[in-house]
């Protein structure tokens, strides 16, 4: 259960570089409360707070690397917390589920790292001038991807 | 490959991705668009999530399949992945029999399993009287992202059988109603025996050994000494197993039915040792009848009956029960010279009327009543007073009552016996 503390640490690191650190801190507190109470609603609210902090940080001009790291940290923290909560629901708190949670954390971390690397790589490759058409094309691409991938 | 059902864990992520992308466009911040791109990757990961065919073997080992009551039995649950794929997220909840309490360690398991690998969980249960079968083991499998989940049950048959020894730790004094066979119950019938009863005039045919020779020497008359005749009784132990009798002072304590069965098994053994013929009956939805008899076979039969008959199960019965029909059937089965030992907590008036009716039909009734009441709340105290009144009513109508509180049964019997008239 306490594993998501690692998530918090990563996340705090990601946020110190941005002005939205306060939002991230509040979200972390909410996440901890959700874990203690074992409440899905509080954990999800914490996820929402993370998202708002990310939006704010991005809008106020945080660096690309910092924001990507923060996003990875946020998603990981929420995912671990929610997984821990569901394991707690199924198996109770006294069961030893370290292996289960480690495997889950590793899987999510790998996917996020690969994803971040791909996105970052694409950004580097397309670096240079940023004509508005490129941005619009990117947006169209994102919408298409979400439409295809979303269910 | 099966999809399982959606856990709805990631619902809403696509919306957040779109919002992030839109915000990126409006603020002209490339970093937000990149974050949205990361979100798309996660969505794709969730989209391809699936659960491999689950093929598990569950085995269960008991450290002792036939323990004594209150023994701790160690249960080892072994789960083996027999499928070709790794199960990343496996959650197992074992189907522990409802009557057994888990004393140590959770009966649950959460792990990731490679093909052919085995995970074990060890826990201990405290054995209670009866035959307990493990239920289905529930297995929940999730894909690594947690987006889909499937739930199945695996069966591994395991039975724990706990048969207490029938130990005569306390002697239950019987009432005067006896059969025609020789035994240990002293009757008021004069004849041969141990305890002096009376002296009467000599009649032709009296045994020479019983002639009072001192008197003959003193007065010259012949007189015969008579003793109280000792005979065997036929006793039927009736245990109140109605749902009403499944009461306990608190959640963890033994129920009154458990204690009634304990009392009956102690009395059974003691009476059988004393040469009486003893039978067993349950007064409850599950019918149970063992006709009075004696001998080694009978003792074995009764031991099995007390341990494993569903009527004496530690969990309340759920069938419908028609008490007057059951009472009529019981009465038909009772021989006219049979005594009744009725084991009931007497927490309702019907139990009292059962005892009084049996007494009225001529079966000398002794009630052994384990006390399930407490003094914790006002309601509990009221229940205790009501029960005391019922006991008093029974005593007034001539029924012998043993009120059995927390003390050992022998102590309660000795105390009750002191107050009885012979």
Coordinates of C-alpha atoms in Angstrom, one line a residue, chain A residues 40 51 54-55 58-59 61-62 64 67-68 71-72 75 78-79 82-83 86-87 90-92 94-97 99-100 103-104 107 111-112 115-116 119 123 130 132 135 138-139 142-143 145-146 149-151, chain B residues 6-10 14 16-21 23 25 27-34 37-38 40-47 88-93 106 108-112 140 142 144-145 149 151:
Chain A
X40 CA -12.1 5.5 -4.9
X51 CA -4.5 17.1 -14.0
X54 CA -0.4 20.0 -14.9
X55 CA -2.7 22.2 -17.0
X58 CA 1.7 23.9 -18.9
X59 CA -0.3 27.1 -19.5
X61 CA 5.1 28.0 -19.6
X62 CA 6.8 25.2 -17.8
X64 CA 8.9 20.5 -21.8
X67 CA 6.1 18.9 -17.6
X68 CA 6.6 15.5 -19.2
X71 CA 2.9 14.0 -16.2
X72 CA 4.7 10.7 -15.8
X75 CA -0.2 9.2 -13.9
X78 CA -2.7 7.9 -9.4
X79 CA -2.4 4.5 -11.0
X82 CA -5.9 3.3 -7.4
X83 CA -4.4 -0.2 -7.8
X86 CA -8.6 -2.0 -5.4
X87 CA -6.2 -4.7 -4.0
X90 CA -10.3 -7.5 -2.7
X91 CA -7.8 -8.9 -0.3
X92 CA -7.9 -6.8 2.8
X94 CA -3.2 -7.4 6.1
X95 CA -2.4 -9.5 3.0
X96 CA 1.1 -9.3 1.7
X97 CA 0.7 -8.1 -1.9
X99 CA 4.9 -8.6 -5.5
X100 CA 1.6 -7.9 -7.1
X103 CA 4.8 -5.9 -11.0
X104 CA 1.9 -3.5 -11.6
X107 CA 4.5 -2.4 -16.0
X111 CA 4.8 2.0 -20.6
X112 CA 5.0 5.6 -19.3
X115 CA 5.6 6.8 -24.2
X116 CA 7.4 9.8 -22.8
X119 CA 6.7 11.9 -27.5
X123 CA 9.3 16.8 -30.3
X130 CA 6.7 26.1 -35.0
X132 CA 0.7 27.3 -36.6
X135 CA 0.3 22.8 -34.3
X138 CA -0.7 17.9 -34.4
X139 CA -4.1 18.7 -32.8
X142 CA -4.3 13.8 -31.4
X143 CA -8.1 14.0 -31.9
X145 CA -5.8 9.1 -32.3
X146 CA -8.1 9.6 -29.3
X149 CA -8.1 4.5 -29.4
X150 CA -11.0 5.6 -27.2
X151 CA -13.8 3.2 -26.9
Chain B
X6 CA -14.3 -3.4 -17.9
X7 CA -13.1 -2.1 -14.5
X8 CA -13.8 1.5 -15.7
X9 CA -10.5 2.5 -14.1
X10 CA -9.4 4.6 -17.0
X14 CA -9.6 10.3 -23.2
X16 CA -8.6 14.7 -20.2
X17 CA -6.3 14.1 -23.1
X18 CA -8.5 16.2 -25.4
X19 CA -8.7 19.0 -22.8
X20 CA -5.0 19.0 -22.5
X21 CA -4.5 19.1 -26.2
X23 CA -5.3 23.9 -23.8
X25 CA -3.4 24.8 -28.8
X27 CA -1.9 28.8 -25.1
X28 CA 0.5 27.8 -27.8
X29 CA 2.5 25.7 -25.4
X30 CA 4.1 22.7 -27.1
X31 CA 4.7 21.1 -23.6
X32 CA 0.9 20.6 -23.1
X33 CA 0.5 19.0 -26.5
X34 CA 3.3 16.6 -25.6
X37 CA 0.6 12.8 -26.5
X38 CA 1.7 10.8 -23.4
X40 CA -2.6 9.0 -26.0
X41 CA 0.1 6.4 -25.4
X42 CA -1.5 5.4 -22.1
X43 CA -4.9 5.1 -23.9
X44 CA -3.4 2.8 -26.5
X45 CA -1.9 0.7 -23.7
X46 CA -5.3 0.4 -22.0
X47 CA -6.9 -0.3 -25.4
X88 CA 0.4 -10.2 -14.0
X89 CA -2.3 -9.5 -11.5
X90 CA -3.8 -12.5 -9.6
X91 CA -6.0 -12.2 -6.5
X92 CA -7.2 -15.3 -4.7
X93 CA -9.7 -15.5 -1.9
X106 CA -5.2 -13.9 5.8
X108 CA -6.1 -14.5 0.7
X109 CA -3.3 -14.2 -1.8
X110 CA -2.2 -11.5 -4.3
X111 CA 0.7 -12.0 -6.6
X112 CA 1.9 -12.2 -10.2
X140 CA -9.7 -12.4 -9.8
X142 CA -6.5 -8.4 -14.1
X144 CA -1.3 -5.3 -16.1
X145 CA -3.0 -2.0 -16.7
X149 CA -10.8 -8.0 -15.0
X151 CA -13.5 -13.4 -12.0

